[in-house]
Short mmCIF file of C-alpha atoms in Angstrom, two decimals:
data_model
loop_
_atom_site.label_atom_id
_atom_site.label_comp_id
_atom_site.label_asym_id
_atom_site.label_seq_id
_atom_site.Cartn_x
_atom_site.Cartn_y
_atom_site.Cartn_z
CA MET A 1 68.22 120.96 117.59
CA LYS A 2 66.71 123.12 119.62
CA LYS A 3 69.46 125.32 119.73
CA ALA A 4 69.54 125.49 116.12
CA ILE A 5 65.57 126.38 115.79
CA VAL A 6 66.18 129.14 118.23
CA SER A 7 69.13 130.35 116.39
CA LEU A 8 67.21 130.09 113.54
CA ILE A 9 63.84 132.03 114.81
CA ALA A 10 65.88 134.66 116.06
CA PHE A 11 67.85 134.54 112.29
CA TYR A 12 64.39 135.49 111.09
CA GLY A 13 63.26 137.92 113.42
CA ILE A 14 60.46 135.96 114.84
CA THR A 15 59.04 137.65 117.53
CA SER A 16 59.74 136.36 121.01
CA ALA A 17 55.53 135.65 121.38
CA PHE A 18 55.89 133.39 118.85
CA ALA A 19 60.02 132.20 120.46
CA GLN A 20 57.64 131.31 122.57
CA GLN A 21 55.64 128.82 121.30
CA LYS A 22 56.66 125.33 120.40
CA ALA A 23 58.73 125.24 116.78
CA ASN A 24 56.06 123.66 114.04
CA ASP A 25 55.72 124.11 110.76
CA VAL A 26 53.87 127.52 110.74
CA THR A 27 56.53 128.59 113.31
CA THR A 28 59.52 127.82 111.95
CA PRO A 29 61.41 128.01 108.48
CA LEU A 30 61.91 124.21 108.86
CA HIS A 31 64.09 123.72 105.10
CA LEU A 32 66.12 125.78 106.79
CA LEU A 33 67.66 123.48 109.45
CA LYS A 34 70.50 122.28 109.29
CA PRO A 35 71.17 118.79 108.61
CA ASP A 36 73.03 116.70 110.51
CA TYR A 37 75.35 115.76 107.74
CA PRO A 38 78.55 113.23 108.09
CA VAL A 39 80.81 115.47 105.70
CA SER A 40 81.15 119.30 105.73
CA TYR A 41 78.22 120.37 103.27
CA GLY A 42 78.97 122.91 100.08
CA ALA A 43 81.91 124.62 98.85
CA PRO A 44 84.91 124.36 101.03
CA SER A 45 87.40 127.85 100.24
CA LYS A 46 90.51 127.64 97.90
CA GLU A 47 92.56 128.46 101.23
CA ASN A 48 91.24 125.44 102.73
CA VAL A 49 91.90 123.18 100.01
CA LYS A 50 95.41 124.31 99.90
CA ALA A 51 95.63 123.90 103.25
CA VAL A 52 94.97 120.22 103.14
CA LEU A 53 97.66 119.83 99.87
CA ASP A 54 99.53 121.70 102.25
CA LYS A 55 99.55 119.35 104.30
CA VAL A 56 99.76 115.86 102.24
CA PHE A 57 102.91 117.88 100.75
CA ASN A 58 104.86 118.63 103.55
CA TYR A 59 103.99 114.86 105.19
CA LEU A 60 105.55 113.44 101.91
CA ASP A 61 108.73 115.44 101.37
CA ALA A 62 109.65 114.78 104.68
CA VAL A 63 109.29 110.76 104.14
CA THR A 64 110.47 110.46 100.70
CA PRO A 65 114.40 111.53 100.54
CA ALA A 66 116.60 111.32 97.45
CA GLN A 67 119.50 109.72 98.56
CA MET A 68 121.72 107.30 98.15
CA ILE A 69 123.85 106.40 100.87
CA ASN A 70 126.75 104.28 102.48
CA LYS A 71 125.06 100.89 104.46
CA GLN A 72 127.64 100.63 106.67
CA THR A 73 127.98 104.50 107.90
CA GLY A 74 125.31 105.28 106.75
CA GLU A 75 126.66 108.82 105.24
CA LEU A 76 125.45 110.29 102.29
CA VAL A 77 127.04 109.08 98.47
CA ASP A 78 126.60 112.58 96.24
CA ASP A 79 129.65 111.37 93.91
CA ILE A 80 128.34 108.37 91.42
CA ASN A 81 132.17 108.08 91.78
CA GLY A 82 131.98 106.85 95.10
CA LEU A 83 129.46 104.28 93.65
CA ASP A 84 130.64 100.40 94.87
CA THR A 85 127.86 97.43 96.66
CA ASN A 86 127.61 99.21 99.59
CA THR A 87 125.69 102.16 97.65
CA ILE A 88 122.21 102.17 98.65
CA LEU A 89 118.68 103.74 98.14
CA LYS A 90 117.86 106.07 101.75
CA ALA A 91 114.67 104.65 103.10
CA GLY A 92 111.40 106.23 103.36
CA ASP A 93 108.02 105.49 103.32
CA PHE A 94 107.25 105.24 99.86
CA ARG A 95 109.43 103.36 96.69
CA LEU A 96 110.54 106.97 94.26
CA THR A 97 110.00 104.94 90.68
CA SER A 98 106.60 102.42 91.47
CA TYR A 99 103.71 102.81 89.88
CA GLU A 100 101.51 104.71 92.83
CA TRP A 101 104.45 106.90 93.32
CA GLY A 102 104.18 107.72 89.52
CA VAL A 103 101.17 108.96 89.86
CA THR A 104 102.05 111.00 92.80
CA TYR A 105 104.68 112.93 90.30
CA SER A 106 101.48 113.82 87.99
CA ALA A 107 99.69 114.87 90.69
CA MET A 108 102.57 117.53 92.00
CA GLN A 109 103.19 118.88 88.57
CA ARG A 110 99.21 119.55 88.46
CA ALA A 111 98.97 120.69 91.64
CA THR A 112 101.39 123.79 90.29
CA GLU A 113 98.84 124.08 87.67
CA THR A 114 95.95 125.17 89.45
CA THR A 115 97.45 126.50 92.61
CA GLY A 116 100.68 128.72 91.00
CA ASP A 117 102.41 126.96 93.83
CA LYS A 118 106.06 125.83 92.81
CA LYS A 119 107.19 123.87 95.25
CA TYR A 120 104.52 121.10 94.16
CA ALA A 121 106.47 120.44 90.99
CA GLU A 122 110.08 121.15 92.83
CA TYR A 123 109.32 117.97 94.27
CA VAL A 124 109.11 116.15 90.97
CA LYS A 125 112.27 117.95 89.66
CA SER A 126 114.30 117.53 92.62
CA ARG A 127 113.32 113.46 92.42
CA PHE A 128 113.97 112.95 88.63
CA ASP A 129 116.96 115.16 88.45
CA PHE A 130 118.20 112.55 91.19
CA LEU A 131 116.76 109.58 88.85
CA SER A 132 117.99 111.16 85.93
CA LYS A 133 121.95 111.01 87.83
CA TRP A 134 121.96 107.80 89.48
CA ILE A 135 119.63 105.29 87.18
CA PRO A 136 122.07 105.49 83.81
CA ALA A 137 124.96 104.97 86.78
CA VAL A 138 123.94 102.02 88.35
CA LYS A 139 123.46 100.34 85.31
CA GLN A 140 126.53 100.92 83.67
CA LYS A 141 128.26 99.92 87.56
CA PHE A 142 126.36 96.50 88.42
CA ALA A 143 125.16 93.59 86.45
CA LEU A 144 121.67 92.72 85.22
CA GLU A 145 121.83 90.26 88.23
CA TYR A 146 123.22 91.76 90.85
CA ILE A 147 120.02 94.77 90.55
CA GLN A 148 117.70 92.57 90.07
CA SER A 149 118.74 90.86 93.14
CA LYS A 150 119.47 93.84 94.85
CA ARG A 151 116.08 95.81 93.30
CA LEU A 152 118.73 99.08 93.00
CA PHE A 153 116.31 100.61 90.33
CA ASN A 154 115.62 97.26 88.83
CA GLN A 155 111.81 98.62 87.48
CA PRO A 156 113.46 101.70 85.87
CA ILE A 157 116.54 100.05 84.20
CA ASP A 158 114.49 96.49 83.40
CA PRO A 159 110.83 97.00 83.78
CA HIS A 160 108.83 93.23 83.31
CA ALA A 161 105.33 94.77 83.59
CA LEU A 162 103.48 97.57 83.07
CA ASP A 163 103.25 98.37 86.83
CA ASP A 164 106.83 98.61 86.96
CA ALA A 165 106.89 101.49 83.74
CA GLY A 166 103.67 103.01 82.47
CA ALA A 167 102.67 105.59 85.51
CA VAL A 168 106.71 106.97 86.52
CA CYS A 169 106.50 107.72 82.04
CA THR A 170 103.63 109.17 82.30
CA SER A 171 105.23 111.84 84.84
CA MET A 172 108.57 111.78 83.31
CA ILE A 173 107.14 112.70 79.89
CA LYS A 174 104.78 115.35 81.19
CA ALA A 175 107.98 116.85 83.14
CA GLN A 176 109.47 116.50 79.74
CA ARG A 177 107.06 118.34 77.80
CA SER A 178 106.73 121.30 80.08
CA GLY A 179 110.41 122.34 80.45
CA LEU A 180 110.63 120.83 83.98
CA ASN A 181 113.23 118.27 83.60
CA ASN A 182 115.36 118.65 80.06
CA ASN A 183 116.90 115.03 81.43
CA LEU A 184 114.72 112.26 80.74
CA ARG A 185 114.52 111.06 77.63
CA PRO A 186 116.72 108.76 77.90
CA LEU A 187 114.64 107.00 81.33
CA ILE A 188 111.37 107.87 79.03
CA ASP A 189 112.62 105.46 75.89
CA ASN A 190 113.73 102.90 77.83
CA TYR A 191 110.68 102.42 79.64
CA ILE A 192 108.04 103.11 76.50
CA ASN A 193 110.05 100.72 74.90
CA TYR A 194 109.14 97.73 76.45
CA VAL A 195 105.57 99.87 77.13
CA PHE A 196 105.12 99.93 73.82
CA ALA A 197 106.66 96.50 72.25
CA LYS A 198 107.32 93.82 74.95
CA GLU A 199 104.23 94.11 76.92
CA TYR A 200 102.35 91.04 76.41
CA ARG A 201 99.32 90.94 73.99
CA LEU A 202 96.37 88.70 73.32
CA LYS A 203 96.22 88.01 69.16
CA ASP A 204 94.36 90.93 68.70
CA GLY A 205 96.70 93.28 70.25
CA THR A 206 95.10 94.24 73.43
CA ILE A 207 97.62 94.40 75.93
CA GLY A 208 97.05 91.25 78.57
CA ARG A 209 98.43 89.42 81.06
CA ASN A 210 98.99 85.91 82.15
CA ARG A 211 97.76 86.06 85.86
CA PRO A 212 96.00 84.86 87.59
CA GLN A 213 94.83 83.09 84.31
CA LYS A 214 95.99 82.76 80.50
CA ASN A 215 95.07 85.87 79.00
CA THR A 216 93.60 87.75 81.30
CA LEU A 217 92.45 91.42 81.19
CA TRP A 218 92.79 93.60 84.41
CA LEU A 219 90.91 96.62 84.09
CA ASP A 220 93.88 98.12 86.35
CA ASP A 221 95.69 97.87 83.60
CA LEU A 222 93.69 100.70 80.79
CA TYR A 223 95.93 103.26 83.38
CA MET A 224 99.20 101.50 83.22
CA TYR A 225 99.46 102.27 79.61
CA ILE A 226 97.14 104.30 78.36
CA PRO A 227 98.50 107.32 79.72
CA GLU A 228 102.40 107.27 78.66
CA VAL A 229 101.25 105.77 75.09
CA ALA A 230 98.97 109.00 74.75
CA GLN A 231 101.63 111.00 76.13
CA MET A 232 104.01 109.38 73.79
CA GLY A 233 101.71 110.24 70.76
CA LYS A 234 102.05 114.25 72.09
CA LEU A 235 105.90 114.22 72.46
CA THR A 236 106.86 112.77 69.16
CA GLY A 237 103.79 113.80 67.29
CA ASP A 238 103.56 110.07 65.69
CA LYS A 239 99.82 109.00 65.16
CA LYS A 240 100.69 104.98 66.07
CA TYR A 241 100.46 105.71 70.33
CA PHE A 242 97.42 108.01 69.54
CA ASP A 243 95.70 104.86 67.64
CA ASP A 244 96.53 101.96 69.98
CA ALA A 245 95.75 104.24 73.60
CA VAL A 246 92.36 104.46 71.40
CA LYS A 247 92.70 100.66 70.21
CA GLN A 248 92.95 99.15 73.96
CA LEU A 249 90.30 101.53 75.54
CA LEU A 250 87.71 100.18 72.92
CA ASN A 251 88.71 96.87 73.22
CA TYR A 252 88.52 96.72 77.26
CA SER A 253 85.36 98.47 77.24
CA LYS A 254 83.63 95.91 74.05
CA ARG A 255 84.74 92.87 76.76
CA MET A 256 84.02 94.80 80.85
CA PHE A 257 81.69 97.05 80.98
CA ASN A 258 78.32 96.47 82.23
CA LYS A 259 76.29 98.98 79.94
CA GLU A 260 73.45 98.74 82.57
CA LYS A 261 75.24 99.42 85.25
CA GLY A 262 77.53 101.80 84.12
CA LEU A 263 80.50 100.17 85.80
CA TYR A 264 83.38 98.06 84.64
CA MET A 265 84.11 94.48 85.72
CA HIS A 266 87.60 94.07 87.40
CA GLY A 267 88.58 90.81 85.84
CA TRP A 268 87.99 89.33 81.99
CA VAL A 269 89.54 85.53 81.06
CA GLU A 270 89.61 84.87 77.89
CA SER A 271 88.81 80.89 78.51
CA MET A 272 85.83 82.51 80.57
CA GLU A 273 81.81 81.33 79.46
CA VAL A 274 80.75 83.04 82.13
CA HIS A 275 82.27 86.61 84.49
CA PRO A 276 81.24 86.56 88.23
CA GLN A 277 81.48 91.11 87.81
CA PHE A 278 83.12 92.44 90.75
CA HIS A 279 83.29 96.16 90.09
CA TRP A 280 86.16 97.39 92.39
CA GLY A 281 86.10 101.10 92.91
CA ARG A 282 89.86 101.85 92.11
CA ALA A 283 90.25 99.66 89.11
CA ASN A 284 87.17 102.21 87.93
CA GLY A 285 88.78 105.01 88.98
CA TRP A 286 92.55 103.85 86.87
CA ALA A 287 90.06 103.50 83.16
CA LEU A 288 88.34 106.69 84.72
CA LEU A 289 91.59 108.66 84.59
CA ALA A 290 93.13 106.71 82.04
CA MET A 291 90.68 108.56 79.08
CA SER A 292 90.54 111.65 81.35
CA GLU A 293 94.95 111.51 80.33
CA LEU A 294 94.06 110.45 76.99
CA LEU A 295 91.48 113.01 76.56
CA ASP A 296 93.73 115.96 77.68
CA VAL A 297 96.28 114.89 74.35
CA LEU A 298 94.31 113.24 71.40
CA PRO A 299 94.24 115.43 69.25
CA GLU A 300 90.79 117.13 68.58
CA ASN A 301 90.57 116.00 64.85
CA HIS A 302 91.12 111.91 66.12
CA ALA A 303 89.08 109.62 64.43
CA GLY A 304 88.43 108.16 67.89
CA ARG A 305 87.70 110.49 70.69
CA ASN A 306 84.16 111.24 70.03
CA ALA A 307 84.19 107.65 70.77
CA VAL A 308 86.94 108.08 73.63
CA LEU A 309 84.33 111.22 75.15
CA GLN A 310 81.34 109.50 74.91
CA GLN A 311 82.71 106.09 76.70
CA PHE A 312 84.39 108.65 79.40
CA LYS A 313 80.76 110.02 79.92
CA VAL A 314 78.80 106.87 80.10
CA LEU A 315 81.24 105.66 82.63
CA ILE A 316 80.45 109.12 84.92
CA LYS A 317 76.78 108.63 84.39
CA GLY A 318 77.01 105.59 85.55
CA LEU A 319 79.83 105.94 89.02
CA ALA A 320 76.99 109.15 89.99
CA ALA A 321 74.18 106.75 90.71
CA TYR A 322 76.65 105.10 93.23
CA GLN A 323 78.02 108.27 95.21
CA SER A 324 76.97 107.44 99.14
CA GLY A 325 75.17 110.32 100.98
CA SER A 326 78.90 111.05 102.72
CA GLY A 327 80.54 111.79 99.04
CA PHE A 328 82.51 108.29 99.35
CA TRP A 329 82.04 105.71 96.78
CA HIS A 330 82.20 102.09 97.76
CA GLN A 331 85.30 99.56 97.80
CA LEU A 332 82.90 97.26 95.90
CA LEU A 333 80.43 100.07 93.83
CA ASP A 334 77.45 98.47 93.55
CA ARG A 335 77.52 96.96 97.02
CA ASN A 336 76.82 99.01 99.62
CA ASP A 337 77.74 96.61 102.35
CA SER A 338 81.36 97.03 100.91
CA TYR A 339 83.29 99.33 103.28
CA LEU A 340 83.91 103.31 101.86
CA GLU A 341 87.35 103.91 100.22
CA THR A 342 89.22 107.04 99.67
CA SER A 343 91.71 106.53 96.49
CA ALA A 344 88.89 105.70 94.18
CA THR A 345 87.13 108.91 95.43
CA ALA A 346 89.24 110.64 95.33
CA ILE A 347 89.74 109.93 91.26
CA TYR A 348 86.76 110.82 90.59
CA ALA A 349 86.32 113.53 92.59
CA TYR A 350 89.67 114.79 90.43
CA CYS A 351 88.40 113.51 87.09
CA ILE A 352 84.92 114.68 87.47
CA ALA A 353 86.32 118.20 88.41
CA HIS A 354 89.01 117.87 85.79
CA ALA A 355 85.90 117.40 83.32
CA CYS A 356 83.93 120.62 84.49
CA ASN A 357 87.17 122.40 84.09
CA LYS A 358 87.93 121.19 80.74
CA GLY A 359 83.95 121.62 79.24
CA TRP A 360 83.82 117.89 78.48
CA ILE A 361 80.77 117.89 81.03
CA ASP A 362 78.04 119.75 82.67
CA ALA A 363 79.48 121.50 85.61
CA MET A 364 75.96 122.50 86.89
CA THR A 365 75.55 119.02 86.66
CA TYR A 366 78.40 117.54 88.29
CA GLY A 367 80.61 119.76 90.00
CA PRO A 368 78.39 119.49 93.36
CA MET A 369 79.36 115.83 93.44
CA SER A 370 82.98 116.49 92.83
CA ILE A 371 83.25 118.31 95.56
CA LEU A 372 80.83 116.33 97.70
CA ALA A 373 83.91 113.99 97.28
CA TRP A 374 86.50 116.33 97.57
CA ASN A 375 85.06 117.47 101.50
CA ALA A 376 84.43 113.35 102.61
CA VAL A 377 88.45 112.96 100.71
CA SER A 378 89.69 116.21 103.06
CA THR A 379 88.23 113.78 106.33
CA LYS A 380 90.53 111.05 105.38
CA ILE A 381 93.84 113.29 105.80
CA ASN A 382 94.89 112.83 109.23
CA ASP A 383 97.25 115.64 111.06
CA LYS A 384 100.50 114.33 110.37
CA GLY A 385 98.93 114.57 106.64
CA GLN A 386 98.64 110.64 106.02
CA VAL A 387 95.74 109.52 103.65
CA GLU A 388 93.55 107.21 105.33
CA GLY A 389 90.75 104.53 104.47
CA THR A 390 92.98 103.22 100.96
CA CYS A 391 92.44 99.70 100.12
CA VAL A 392 96.26 98.14 99.62
CA GLY A 393 97.23 96.87 96.32
CA THR A 394 94.93 94.28 94.96
CA GLY A 395 94.81 91.31 92.81
CA MET A 396 92.12 90.08 90.89
CA ALA A 397 89.52 87.44 92.30
CA PHE A 398 86.60 86.09 91.47
CA ASP A 399 85.01 86.27 94.83
CA PRO A 400 83.27 88.50 97.10
CA ALA A 401 85.42 88.27 100.22
CA PHE A 402 88.72 89.01 98.62
CA TYR A 403 87.69 92.37 97.50
CA TYR A 404 84.71 92.85 101.04
CA TYR A 405 87.90 92.04 103.05
CA ARG A 406 91.56 93.83 101.79
CA PRO A 407 92.91 95.67 104.21
CA VAL A 408 93.63 99.77 104.05
CA ASN A 409 96.64 101.22 105.20
CA VAL A 410 98.35 104.78 105.57
CA PHE A 411 101.13 103.51 103.70
CA ALA A 412 99.29 102.26 100.94
CA ALA A 413 101.01 104.63 98.46
CA HIS A 414 97.78 104.45 95.97
CA GLY A 415 96.16 107.32 98.23
CA TYR A 416 98.46 110.16 97.98
CA GLY A 417 98.74 110.90 94.17
CA PRO A 418 94.88 110.69 93.90
CA ALA A 419 94.54 112.93 97.16
CA ILE A 420 96.51 115.96 95.85
CA LEU A 421 94.94 115.41 91.70
CA ALA A 422 91.69 115.65 93.68
CA GLY A 423 92.54 118.57 95.92
CA ALA A 424 94.14 120.50 92.65
CA GLU A 425 91.71 120.18 90.57
CA ILE A 426 88.79 121.20 92.64
CA PHE A 427 91.00 124.22 93.59
CA GLY A 428 91.19 124.37 89.51
CA LEU A 429 87.30 123.92 89.88
CA LEU A 430 86.93 127.21 92.52
CA SER A 431 88.69 129.20 90.34
CA ASN A 432 86.93 128.82 87.54
CA PHE A 433 83.10 128.71 88.81
CA SER A 434 81.52 130.30 91.07
CA PHE A 435 79.05 127.69 93.39
CA ASP A 436 76.71 128.63 96.17
CA ILE A 437 73.25 127.39 99.10
CA ASN A 438 70.44 128.14 97.33
CA ASP A 439 67.53 126.66 99.33
CA SER A 440 70.16 124.75 101.61
CA ALA A 441 71.39 122.74 98.11
CA LEU A 442 74.93 123.36 97.00
CA GLN A 443 74.15 125.02 93.18
CA LEU A 444 76.56 126.04 90.27
CA LYS A 445 76.21 129.96 90.50
CA GLU A 446 78.14 130.78 87.79
CA LYS A 447 80.95 130.44 85.74
CA THR A 448 83.90 133.21 86.71
CA LYS A 449 86.54 132.69 83.92
#
């Protein structure tokens, strides 16, 4: 503290006579003393953001091989004619067809869009070319029972849940629409056939599950369902997809949104008269991301667009009240004694920055919040490029201990797509707006584009 005061005295040219006096409100501009922030304060440089993105990218590119090998010899199998019962997918740190990796594929595409660096999109292209080559070959070669028992591309070949299909389908449609890949339509159609036509629904058409209780809604499913259906509407021009995506959001919000808190509860069960409300961070993130994805493609003249936008805004307003002083949000958003969680914070950083970039919300109001969230997330990227502090996969519960003590792990794949999304969008925010420190506080200075 003494060094900081001396530096300020020197900076402001205060005479040596004053410098020898004890610092006080008369002699020292105390309001300019630098606080001891737990994370960096202020807008990072685009170069700094890009360096963090590259660190995560380099790790993921190294640990997610897209290769088939012979399990007996370890040799590469490149020709589909060599496919036999000894052929397996080369193991990496993460699964190439999981929903978490669907988020990561979408994030990589967004990173190329905002930074201009094509390597992120090339990561997606190479994996999707690999999948489009081997999935049909496996499906043709082996019986479904074998595919399921060996878990050999079983999710894209025979999806049984939204988690199997939704997020990967979303990223594939984006790649197909952009021209990044042109051979994905058979995989897309198989995914969407399950998601749109076969997923379980309540009597009013709301998508649901029968676990852990009959006729249960999981807030997570807004993301597992809405983005790919909305993207299918954009791909085909068929209004039915947009209509159902809007319907799902409104039906979930009617049942699960707490207007007083401005947050969603995690789970809803049709037979329950009273619902214990646990406002889980990542689930609220999935809901916010689902709305963001929907707004990206929902036609401006769609009758439901304003309702979606208003729900998006009230959730952001609700979330703003719960951001911690370190920039993170808590595992349970309204319980400050629950731990600070990375993946939810990254999703919020992305969605808020994206909304600022799109003009859906006021960048002066919300831009600094998204930057603070990114600064927090960036502290959780370790030297290897792994994302720390991410809650592992989480079911639904009606007691607090379940959420409080969910483990965190660098191999929780849920953290990687959101971290890349956040960095990509903050890079875009810093390209679109200028931020500066005014009276020690981060402020929007001007729009640069």
